[in-house]
């Protein structure tokens, strides 16, 4: 019989990981980031606890997508007023706010709860290579 051990908050050790998105497919980078944030790569994974690590994504402006998603994929938001629906295609959003494209991709792969908001605080996204703190000494991972 397997004994279930639940980690205490003091026992959770967080590491920093660096993902380079240059030339990589958006979904594959987002899956890797969501897995690390959630902690599914650890043997102490518990679905209702925040056991994940911290993730830094660089070169978010240089991601790729397959097919005709650049023109066909739409990001929608609504102001709450009649006629307040706004639609922005992926190509335009990527040119204006590449960090937001990556953040939304990762956010939508996490559970919809207060737990996901805690996980998203540990996600740092940069459009280029500059900006992140090298003093964190993140472990570089290949996607």
Short mmCIF file of C-alpha atoms in Angstrom, two decimals:
data_model
loop_
_atom_site.label_atom_id
_atom_site.label_comp_id
_atom_site.label_asym_id
_atom_site.label_seq_id
_atom_site.Cartn_x
_atom_site.Cartn_y
_atom_site.Cartn_z
CA UNK A 1 0.00 0.00 0.00
CA UNK A 2 1.28 3.44 -0.93
CA UNK A 3 1.53 6.00 1.86
CA UNK A 4 0.33 9.48 0.92
CA UNK A 5 2.49 12.31 2.19
CA UNK A 6 1.26 15.87 1.91
CA UNK A 7 4.03 18.49 1.88
CA UNK A 8 3.95 21.27 4.46
CA UNK A 9 4.33 24.84 3.31
CA UNK A 10 7.78 24.98 4.92
CA UNK A 11 8.89 21.86 3.00
CA UNK A 12 8.13 23.28 -0.46
CA UNK A 13 11.36 24.30 -2.21
CA UNK A 14 10.94 26.57 -5.22
CA UNK A 15 13.46 26.71 -8.06
CA UNK A 16 13.70 29.22 -10.90
CA UNK A 17 13.52 27.95 -14.48
CA UNK A 18 14.31 29.86 -17.67
CA UNK A 19 12.42 29.07 -20.90
CA UNK A 20 13.62 30.59 -24.17
CA UNK A 21 10.66 30.96 -26.55
CA UNK A 22 12.68 32.10 -29.57
CA UNK A 23 11.42 30.20 -32.61
CA UNK A 24 9.29 27.84 -30.46
CA UNK A 25 5.58 27.15 -30.85
CA UNK A 26 3.39 29.15 -28.45
CA UNK A 27 1.42 26.17 -27.12
CA UNK A 28 4.48 24.03 -26.40
CA UNK A 29 6.16 26.78 -24.39
CA UNK A 30 2.92 27.49 -22.51
CA UNK A 31 2.44 23.79 -21.64
CA UNK A 32 5.97 23.57 -20.24
CA UNK A 33 5.52 26.77 -18.22
CA UNK A 34 2.12 25.67 -16.85
CA UNK A 35 3.53 22.27 -15.83
CA UNK A 36 6.39 23.90 -13.95
CA UNK A 37 4.14 26.49 -12.28
CA UNK A 38 1.69 23.83 -11.17
CA UNK A 39 4.41 21.52 -9.86
CA UNK A 40 3.36 18.44 -11.82
CA UNK A 41 6.99 17.56 -12.48
CA UNK A 42 7.62 17.01 -8.76
CA UNK A 43 6.93 13.82 -6.80
CA UNK A 44 5.24 15.96 -4.11
CA UNK A 45 2.55 17.24 -6.50
CA UNK A 46 -0.76 17.83 -4.74
CA UNK A 47 -3.67 19.16 -6.85
CA UNK A 48 -5.06 21.45 -4.14
CA UNK A 49 -1.71 22.94 -3.03
CA UNK A 50 0.68 25.35 -4.67
CA UNK A 51 3.84 23.21 -4.92
CA UNK A 52 5.14 24.59 -8.22
CA UNK A 53 8.29 26.46 -9.18
CA UNK A 54 9.00 29.91 -10.63
CA UNK A 55 9.31 30.41 -14.40
CA UNK A 56 10.96 33.13 -16.50
CA UNK A 57 10.06 33.19 -20.22
CA UNK A 58 12.28 35.26 -22.51
CA UNK A 59 11.93 36.18 -26.21
CA UNK A 60 8.12 36.06 -26.08
CA UNK A 61 7.98 38.32 -29.15
CA UNK A 62 9.70 35.64 -31.27
CA UNK A 63 7.20 32.81 -30.82
CA UNK A 64 5.65 30.93 -33.72
CA UNK A 65 2.19 29.50 -34.30
CA UNK A 66 1.06 26.83 -36.74
CA UNK A 67 -1.47 27.17 -39.54
CA UNK A 68 -3.37 30.39 -40.09
CA UNK A 69 -3.66 31.29 -36.41
CA UNK A 70 -1.96 34.67 -36.88
CA UNK A 71 -5.00 35.93 -38.80
CA UNK A 72 -7.78 33.65 -37.52
CA UNK A 73 -7.19 33.41 -33.74
CA UNK A 74 -9.00 36.21 -31.92
CA UNK A 75 -8.61 37.55 -28.39
CA UNK A 76 -11.98 38.78 -27.15
CA UNK A 77 -12.88 41.04 -24.26
CA UNK A 78 -16.11 42.78 -23.34
CA UNK A 79 -16.55 46.07 -21.51
CA UNK A 80 -19.92 45.06 -20.08
CA UNK A 81 -21.79 47.69 -22.07
CA UNK A 82 -23.99 46.98 -25.11
CA UNK A 83 -21.79 46.73 -28.18
CA UNK A 84 -18.68 46.58 -26.00
CA UNK A 85 -17.14 43.46 -27.56
CA UNK A 86 -13.55 44.00 -28.70
CA UNK A 87 -11.72 41.47 -30.88
CA UNK A 88 -8.00 41.59 -31.61
CA UNK A 89 -6.29 39.06 -33.94
CA UNK A 90 -3.21 37.22 -32.67
CA UNK A 91 -0.88 38.95 -35.15
CA UNK A 92 -1.85 42.42 -33.95
CA UNK A 93 -1.73 41.40 -30.26
CA UNK A 94 1.69 39.80 -30.72
CA UNK A 95 3.05 42.97 -32.29
CA UNK A 96 1.65 45.21 -29.55
CA UNK A 97 1.85 43.06 -26.38
CA UNK A 98 3.79 39.78 -26.78
CA UNK A 99 3.97 39.24 -23.00
CA UNK A 100 0.17 39.27 -22.79
CA UNK A 101 -0.14 36.59 -25.49
CA UNK A 102 2.13 34.24 -23.52
CA UNK A 103 0.48 35.10 -20.18
CA UNK A 104 -3.00 34.30 -21.54
CA UNK A 105 -1.81 31.02 -23.06
CA UNK A 106 -0.34 29.89 -19.72
CA UNK A 107 -3.26 31.23 -17.67
CA UNK A 108 -5.79 29.26 -19.70
CA UNK A 109 -3.85 26.03 -19.02
CA UNK A 110 -4.06 26.45 -15.24
CA UNK A 111 -7.08 25.58 -13.08
CA UNK A 112 -9.62 28.38 -12.68
CA UNK A 113 -9.29 29.16 -8.98
CA UNK A 114 -7.46 31.33 -6.48
CA UNK A 115 -4.64 28.80 -6.73
CA UNK A 116 -3.95 29.76 -10.35
CA UNK A 117 -3.62 33.42 -9.37
CA UNK A 118 -0.90 32.46 -6.89
CA UNK A 119 0.85 30.45 -9.59
CA UNK A 120 0.69 33.27 -12.14
CA UNK A 121 2.50 35.60 -9.72
CA UNK A 122 5.54 33.39 -10.14
CA UNK A 123 5.50 33.70 -13.96
CA UNK A 124 7.76 36.41 -15.40
CA UNK A 125 7.58 37.08 -19.14
CA UNK A 126 9.88 39.31 -21.21
CA UNK A 127 9.54 40.24 -24.90
CA UNK A 128 13.31 40.15 -25.46
CA UNK A 129 16.34 38.65 -23.79
CA UNK A 130 16.95 41.60 -21.49
CA UNK A 131 15.07 42.45 -18.31
CA UNK A 132 15.14 39.38 -16.09
CA UNK A 133 17.37 39.27 -13.03
CA UNK A 134 20.33 36.98 -13.58
CA UNK A 135 20.93 36.95 -9.81
CA UNK A 136 18.04 34.47 -9.53
CA UNK A 137 20.30 31.95 -11.31
CA UNK A 138 17.48 30.22 -13.21
CA UNK A 139 18.00 26.74 -14.60
CA UNK A 140 17.70 26.83 -18.39
CA UNK A 141 15.26 24.27 -19.82
CA UNK A 142 14.75 23.20 -23.41
CA UNK A 143 11.19 23.17 -24.72
#
